[in-house]
PDB file of C-alpha atoms in Angstrom:
ATOM      1  CA  MET R   1      13.494  30.170  44.317  1.00  0.00           C
ATOM      2  CA  LEU R   2      17.029  30.921  44.396  1.00  0.00           C
ATOM      3  CA  PHE R   3      18.150  33.285  47.007  1.00  0.00           C
ATOM      4  CA  TYR R   4      20.877  35.844  45.479  1.00  0.00           C
ATOM      5  CA  ASP R   5      22.929  37.082  49.031  1.00  0.00           C
ATOM      6  CA  CYS R   6      25.911  39.249  50.443  1.00  0.00           C
ATOM      7  CA  SER R   7      26.124  38.518  53.806  1.00  0.00           C
ATOM      8  CA  THR R   8      28.430  41.934  54.243  1.00  0.00           C
ATOM      9  CA  ALA R   9      26.318  44.170  52.217  1.00  0.00           C
ATOM     10  CA  PRO R  10      23.062  46.547  53.731  1.00  0.00           C
ATOM     11  CA  ASN R  11      20.397  46.047  50.033  1.00  0.00           C
ATOM     12  CA  PRO R  12      20.556  41.641  51.001  1.00  0.00           C
ATOM     13  CA  ARG R  13      19.834  42.398  53.857  1.00  0.00           C
ATOM     14  CA  ARG R  14      17.179  43.349  53.324  1.00  0.00           C
ATOM     15  CA  ALA R  15      15.048  41.205  51.441  1.00  0.00           C
ATOM     16  CA  ARG R  16      16.943  38.514  53.954  1.00  0.00           C
ATOM     17  CA  ILE R  17      14.790  39.767  56.415  1.00  0.00           C
ATOM     18  CA  PHE R  18      11.675  40.068  54.739  1.00  0.00           C
ATOM     19  CA  ILE R  19      12.020  36.394  53.706  1.00  0.00           C
ATOM     20  CA  ALA R  20      12.536  35.464  57.481  1.00  0.00           C
ATOM     21  CA  GLU R  21       9.739  37.655  58.945  1.00  0.00           C
ATOM     22  CA  LYS R  22       7.763  36.043  56.637  1.00  0.00           C
ATOM     23  CA  GLY R  23       8.692  32.285  58.160  1.00  0.00           C
ATOM     24  CA  LEU R  24      11.019  31.522  54.664  1.00  0.00           C
ATOM     25  CA  THR R  25      13.489  29.175  53.662  1.00  0.00           C
ATOM     26  CA  VAL R  26      14.893  29.886  50.734  1.00  0.00           C
ATOM     27  CA  GLU R  27      18.230  28.496  48.835  1.00  0.00           C
ATOM     28  CA  THR R  28      20.468  30.423  49.070  1.00  0.00           C
ATOM     29  CA  ARG R  29      23.823  30.825  47.202  1.00  0.00           C
ATOM     30  CA  GLU R  30      26.587  33.369  48.675  1.00  0.00           C
ATOM     31  CA  ILE R  31      28.386  36.374  46.143  1.00  0.00           C
ATOM     32  CA  SER R  32      31.094  37.988  47.447  1.00  0.00           C
ATOM     33  CA  ILE R  33      30.968  41.982  47.195  1.00  0.00           C
ATOM     34  CA  ALA R  34      34.765  41.888  48.694  1.00  0.00           C
ATOM     35  CA  LYS R  35      35.780  39.558  46.584  1.00  0.00           C
ATOM     36  CA  GLY R  36      34.142  40.915  42.330  1.00  0.00           C
ATOM     37  CA  GLU R  37      32.010  38.042  42.364  1.00  0.00           C
ATOM     38  CA  GLN R  38      29.968  39.594  41.802  1.00  0.00           C
ATOM     39  CA  LEU R  39      30.653  41.079  38.273  1.00  0.00           C
ATOM     40  CA  SER R  40      31.901  37.814  36.758  1.00  0.00           C
ATOM     41  CA  PRO R  41      30.276  36.755  33.550  1.00  0.00           C
ATOM     42  CA  GLU R  42      29.334  33.975  35.648  1.00  0.00           C
ATOM     43  CA  PHE R  43      26.656  35.573  38.094  1.00  0.00           C
ATOM     44  CA  ARG R  44      26.177  39.123  35.851  1.00  0.00           C
ATOM     45  CA  ALA R  45      24.685  35.890  33.194  1.00  0.00           C
ATOM     46  CA  ILE R  46      21.952  35.830  36.047  1.00  0.00           C
ATOM     47  CA  ASN R  47      21.970  39.769  36.697  1.00  0.00           C
ATOM     48  CA  PRO R  48      23.888  42.071  34.103  1.00  0.00           C
ATOM     49  CA  ARG R  49      23.613  45.012  36.536  1.00  0.00           C
ATOM     50  CA  ALA R  50      25.909  42.896  38.469  1.00  0.00           C
ATOM     51  CA  THR R  51      24.257  43.748  41.358  1.00  0.00           C
ATOM     52  CA  VAL R  52      22.352  41.743  44.713  1.00  0.00           C
ATOM     53  CA  PRO R  53      20.182  40.500  45.826  1.00  0.00           C
ATOM     54  CA  VAL R  54      19.082  38.662  43.494  1.00  0.00           C
ATOM     55  CA  LEU R  55      15.498  36.148  43.999  1.00  0.00           C
ATOM     56  CA  VAL R  56      14.917  33.770  40.873  1.00  0.00           C
ATOM     57  CA  THR R  57      11.421  32.716  41.737  1.00  0.00           C
ATOM     58  CA  ASP R  58       9.687  28.384  40.779  1.00  0.00           C
ATOM     59  CA  ASP R  59       9.175  29.738  37.211  1.00  0.00           C
ATOM     60  CA  GLY R  60      12.298  30.921  36.794  1.00  0.00           C
ATOM     61  CA  THR R  61      11.666  34.833  36.705  1.00  0.00           C
ATOM     62  CA  THR R  62      14.598  36.952  38.392  1.00  0.00           C
ATOM     63  CA  LEU R  63      14.088  39.803  40.549  1.00  0.00           C
ATOM     64  CA  ALA R  64      16.821  41.284  40.745  1.00  0.00           C
ATOM     65  CA  GLU R  65      15.806  45.025  42.870  1.00  0.00           C
ATOM     66  CA  ASN R  66      14.334  44.642  46.744  1.00  0.00           C
ATOM     67  CA  ILE R  67      11.182  46.163  45.800  1.00  0.00           C
ATOM     68  CA  ALA R  68      10.535  44.016  43.262  1.00  0.00           C
ATOM     69  CA  ILE R  69      11.485  41.170  45.790  1.00  0.00           C
ATOM     70  CA  ALA R  70       8.956  41.960  48.037  1.00  0.00           C
ATOM     71  CA  THR R  71       6.096  42.844  45.779  1.00  0.00           C
ATOM     72  CA  TYR R  72       6.773  39.264  44.677  1.00  0.00           C
ATOM     73  CA  LEU R  73       6.512  37.503  48.121  1.00  0.00           C
ATOM     74  CA  GLU R  74       3.947  40.118  49.759  1.00  0.00           C
ATOM     75  CA  ALA R  75       1.605  38.648  46.682  1.00  0.00           C
ATOM     76  CA  ARG R  76       2.600  34.533  47.224  1.00  0.00           C
ATOM     77  CA  PHE R  77       3.061  34.703  50.441  1.00  0.00           C
ATOM     78  CA  PRO R  78       0.678  37.687  51.959  1.00  0.00           C
ATOM     79  CA  GLU R  79       0.573  36.888  55.191  1.00  0.00           C
ATOM     80  CA  PRO R  80       2.275  38.245  57.669  1.00  0.00           C
ATOM     81  CA  PRO R  81       1.478  41.348  56.041  1.00  0.00           C
ATOM     82  CA  LEU R  82       4.692  43.837  55.516  1.00  0.00           C
ATOM     83  CA  MET R  83       3.175  45.856  53.035  1.00  0.00           C
ATOM     84  CA  GLY R  84       0.109  47.410  53.796  1.00  0.00           C
ATOM     85  CA  THR R  85      -3.757  45.703  53.976  1.00  0.00           C
ATOM     86  CA  THR R  86      -5.687  48.727  53.160  1.00  0.00           C
ATOM     87  CA  PRO R  87      -4.742  50.727  49.808  1.00  0.00           C
ATOM     88  CA  GLU R  88      -3.759  53.550  52.071  1.00  0.00           C
ATOM     89  CA  GLU R  89      -1.938  51.416  54.477  1.00  0.00           C
ATOM     90  CA  LYS R  90      -0.030  50.284  51.522  1.00  0.00           C
ATOM     91  CA  GLY R  91       0.677  53.709  50.218  1.00  0.00           C
ATOM     92  CA  ARG R  92       1.879  54.551  53.288  1.00  0.00           C
ATOM     93  CA  VAL R  93       4.470  51.479  53.380  1.00  0.00           C
ATOM     94  CA  ALA R  94       5.475  53.017  50.061  1.00  0.00           C
ATOM     95  CA  MET R  95       5.963  56.367  50.831  1.00  0.00           C
ATOM     96  CA  TRP R  96       8.336  55.580  53.576  1.00  0.00           C
ATOM     97  CA  ASN R  97       9.546  52.868  52.470  1.00  0.00           C
ATOM     98  CA  ALA R  98      10.945  55.377  48.969  1.00  0.00           C
ATOM     99  CA  ILE R  99      12.115  58.027  51.223  1.00  0.00           C
ATOM    100  CA  VAL R 100      14.103  55.748  53.069  1.00  0.00           C
ATOM    101  CA  GLU R 101      15.409  54.569  49.861  1.00  0.00           C
ATOM    102  CA  GLY R 102      16.310  57.919  48.280  1.00  0.00           C
ATOM    103  CA  GLN R 103      17.163  60.537  52.526  1.00  0.00           C
ATOM    104  CA  GLY R 104      19.060  57.250  53.975  1.00  0.00           C
ATOM    105  CA  GLY R 105      19.827  54.230  52.011  1.00  0.00           C
ATOM    106  CA  MET R 106      21.236  56.475  49.119  1.00  0.00           C
ATOM    107  CA  ALA R 107      22.997  59.304  51.894  1.00  0.00           C
ATOM    108  CA  VAL R 108      25.637  56.913  53.211  1.00  0.00           C
ATOM    109  CA  ALA R 109      26.128  54.512  50.070  1.00  0.00           C
ATOM    110  CA  GLU R 110      27.120  58.280  48.645  1.00  0.00           C
ATOM    111  CA  ALA R 111      29.766  59.171  51.930  1.00  0.00           C
ATOM    112  CA  PHE R 112      30.528  55.533  52.309  1.00  0.00           C
ATOM    113  CA  ARG R 113      31.430  54.879  48.536  1.00  0.00           C
ATOM    114  CA  ASN R 114      32.998  57.724  47.575  1.00  0.00           C
ATOM    115  CA  GLY R 115      35.353  58.557  51.283  1.00  0.00           C
ATOM    116  CA  HIS R 116      35.894  54.612  51.812  1.00  0.00           C
ATOM    117  CA  PRO R 117      39.360  53.391  50.921  1.00  0.00           C
ATOM    118  CA  ALA R 118      37.679  49.850  50.441  1.00  0.00           C
ATOM    119  CA  MET R 119      35.256  51.284  47.619  1.00  0.00           C
ATOM    120  CA  LYS R 120      38.260  53.125  45.649  1.00  0.00           C
ATOM    121  CA  GLY R 121      37.197  53.205  42.144  1.00  0.00           C
ATOM    122  CA  ARG R 122      33.826  51.695  42.712  1.00  0.00           C
ATOM    123  CA  ALA R 123      31.634  54.717  43.454  1.00  0.00           C
ATOM    124  CA  LEU R 124      28.735  53.543  42.350  1.00  0.00           C
ATOM    125  CA  PRO R 125      26.623  49.206  42.565  1.00  0.00           C
ATOM    126  CA  GLY R 126      27.147  48.296  39.320  1.00  0.00           C
ATOM    127  CA  PRO R 127      29.640  47.314  35.948  1.00  0.00           C
ATOM    128  CA  LEU R 128      30.980  50.222  35.267  1.00  0.00           C
ATOM    129  CA  ASP R 129      34.496  51.093  37.432  1.00  0.00           C
ATOM    130  CA  LEU R 130      33.516  54.669  38.243  1.00  0.00           C
ATOM    131  CA  PRO R 131      35.358  57.434  40.891  1.00  0.00           C
ATOM    132  CA  GLN R 132      35.354  58.508  44.218  1.00  0.00           C
ATOM    133  CA  ILE R 133      34.507  62.327  44.118  1.00  0.00           C
ATOM    134  CA  PRO R 134      35.739  62.980  47.826  1.00  0.00           C
ATOM    135  CA  GLU R 135      32.859  66.456  47.852  1.00  0.00           C
ATOM    136  CA  LEU R 136      29.661  64.038  47.918  1.00  0.00           C
ATOM    137  CA  ALA R 137      31.483  61.655  50.277  1.00  0.00           C
ATOM    138  CA  GLU R 138      31.479  64.809  52.640  1.00  0.00           C
ATOM    139  CA  ARG R 139      27.958  65.369  50.924  1.00  0.00           C
ATOM    140  CA  GLY R 140      26.328  61.886  52.219  1.00  0.00           C
ATOM    141  CA  LEU R 141      27.800  63.152  55.450  1.00  0.00           C
ATOM    142  CA  ARG R 142      25.205  65.734  56.031  1.00  0.00           C
ATOM    143  CA  ARG R 143      22.578  64.026  54.089  1.00  0.00           C
ATOM    144  CA  THR R 144      22.267  61.310  56.832  1.00  0.00           C
ATOM    145  CA  HIS R 145      21.943  63.901  60.439  1.00  0.00           C
ATOM    146  CA  ALA R 146      19.294  65.868  58.234  1.00  0.00           C
ATOM    147  CA  TYR R 147      18.082  61.495  58.003  1.00  0.00           C
ATOM    148  CA  PHE R 148      18.656  61.175  61.171  1.00  0.00           C
ATOM    149  CA  ASP R 149      16.628  64.070  62.492  1.00  0.00           C
ATOM    150  CA  LEU R 150      13.939  62.587  60.098  1.00  0.00           C
ATOM    151  CA  LEU R 151      13.478  59.696  60.994  1.00  0.00           C
ATOM    152  CA  GLU R 152      13.018  61.142  64.491  1.00  0.00           C
ATOM    153  CA  THR R 153      10.490  63.188  63.460  1.00  0.00           C
ATOM    154  CA  ARG R 154       8.332  60.228  61.682  1.00  0.00           C
ATOM    155  CA  LEU R 155       9.291  58.692  64.839  1.00  0.00           C
ATOM    156  CA  GLN R 156       7.903  61.209  67.039  1.00  0.00           C
ATOM    157  CA  GLN R 157       4.706  61.071  65.490  1.00  0.00           C
ATOM    158  CA  SER R 158       4.026  56.743  64.222  1.00  0.00           C
ATOM    159  CA  PRO R 159       5.028  53.612  66.482  1.00  0.00           C
ATOM    160  CA  TRP R 160       6.213  52.311  63.625  1.00  0.00           C
ATOM    161  CA  LEU R 161       6.778  54.377  59.657  1.00  0.00           C
ATOM    162  CA  ALA R 162       4.099  53.883  57.460  1.00  0.00           C
ATOM    163  CA  GLY R 163       1.885  53.456  60.971  1.00  0.00           C
ATOM    164  CA  ASP R 164       0.741  50.683  63.611  1.00  0.00           C
ATOM    165  CA  SER R 165       2.284  48.667  61.895  1.00  0.00           C
ATOM    166  CA  PHE R 166       6.321  47.556  60.971  1.00  0.00           C
ATOM    167  CA  THR R 167       5.463  47.106  57.603  1.00  0.00           C
ATOM    168  CA  LEU R 168       8.975  47.277  55.179  1.00  0.00           C
ATOM    169  CA  ALA R 169       9.893  50.149  55.273  1.00  0.00           C
ATOM    170  CA  ASP R 170      11.264  49.779  58.767  1.00  0.00           C
ATOM    171  CA  ILE R 171      12.958  46.908  58.002  1.00  0.00           C
ATOM    172  CA  SER R 172      14.689  49.095  55.219  1.00  0.00           C
ATOM    173  CA  ALA R 173      14.804  51.946  58.157  1.00  0.00           C
ATOM    174  CA  PHE R 174      16.448  49.993  60.192  1.00  0.00           C
ATOM    175  CA  VAL R 175      18.881  48.618  57.460  1.00  0.00           C
ATOM    176  CA  PHE R 176      19.707  51.449  56.752  1.00  0.00           C
ATOM    177  CA  THR R 177      20.222  53.794  60.235  1.00  0.00           C
ATOM    178  CA  ASP R 178      22.489  50.198  61.021  1.00  0.00           C
ATOM    179  CA  PHE R 179      25.008  50.312  57.843  1.00  0.00           C
ATOM    180  CA  ALA R 180      25.479  54.053  58.723  1.00  0.00           C
ATOM    181  CA  ARG R 181      28.486  52.801  61.100  1.00  0.00           C
ATOM    182  CA  VAL R 182      30.584  52.454  58.109  1.00  0.00           C
ATOM    183  CA  VAL R 183      31.350  56.217  57.747  1.00  0.00           C
ATOM    184  CA  LYS R 184      30.486  56.143  61.484  1.00  0.00           C
ATOM    185  CA  LEU R 185      27.693  57.516  62.373  1.00  0.00           C
ATOM    186  CA  ARG R 186      24.551  56.541  64.458  1.00  0.00           C
ATOM    187  CA  PRO R 187      21.735  58.415  65.675  1.00  0.00           C
ATOM    188  CA  PRO R 188      22.312  60.636  68.973  1.00  0.00           C
ATOM    189  CA  GLU R 189      21.692  59.467  72.254  1.00  0.00           C
ATOM    190  CA  THR R 190      18.888  61.908  72.841  1.00  0.00           C
ATOM    191  CA  ASN R 191      16.735  60.680  69.275  1.00  0.00           C
ATOM    192  CA  ALA R 192      14.080  60.024  71.862  1.00  0.00           C
ATOM    193  CA  ALA R 193      11.955  58.354  69.655  1.00  0.00           C
ATOM    194  CA  THR R 194      14.199  56.323  67.830  1.00  0.00           C
ATOM    195  CA  GLN R 195      16.292  54.872  70.487  1.00  0.00           C
ATOM    196  CA  ASP R 196      12.927  53.076  70.921  1.00  0.00           C
ATOM    197  CA  TRP R 197      12.407  52.169  68.024  1.00  0.00           C
ATOM    198  CA  LEU R 198      15.813  50.859  67.358  1.00  0.00           C
ATOM    199  CA  THR R 199      15.641  48.980  70.494  1.00  0.00           C
ATOM    200  CA  ARG R 200      12.195  47.295  69.092  1.00  0.00           C
ATOM    201  CA  MET R 201      13.777  46.534  65.842  1.00  0.00           C
ATOM    202  CA  ARG R 202      16.906  44.378  67.630  1.00  0.00           C
ATOM    203  CA  ALA R 203      14.456  43.068  69.773  1.00  0.00           C
ATOM    204  CA  ARG R 204      12.985  40.873  66.180  1.00  0.00           C
ATOM    205  CA  PRO R 205      15.388  37.764  65.416  1.00  0.00           C
ATOM    206  CA  SER R 206      15.510  39.302  62.109  1.00  0.00           C
ATOM    207  CA  SER R 207      17.106  41.890  62.938  1.00  0.00           C
ATOM    208  CA  SER R 208      19.854  39.224  63.558  1.00  0.00           C
ATOM    209  CA  LEU R 209      20.534  39.050  60.209  1.00  0.00           C
TER     210      LEU R 209
END
């Protein structure tokens, strides 16, 4: 397998952590978003959408979305399970992964891409150059605060997002929560359940990747 990564971006980090939690060692090539390497003709021949991460499987199949990469690796390397084992668990993992992507990942991205000077003209990932919209940056900040509230409410009910076990949903939520630093936001220290979860997440060796 061949993994196309970017060490500074959140979405490749999600796949990187998932790979590590599976105990796998995969050949990796770094694609620098800061240098615009994802827009090069060479990389777009691999992924025309000009986004990372990308996993090329042993048979040459190109998987260019986190959920696709995780689904493939879970099927091929089922231990340890990171996407549930029973139908109910699988459903909860999929649900909470989608929730944190929509309410957390998209919120932070909205604030960052529409408000940070480094993202001028790059308000969305992919091949199109799009202008920033300041109002969306403000909305993203408000949505990120709401995401922190959502996390706290859920983690008061459950030790991990999808239930009693660490899963893909926790990986996604952790990466998005950590990446909120780029818009100078952190979960409140008073969010005790979230802080406990973050401590447990940071204790995992994969969290340093």
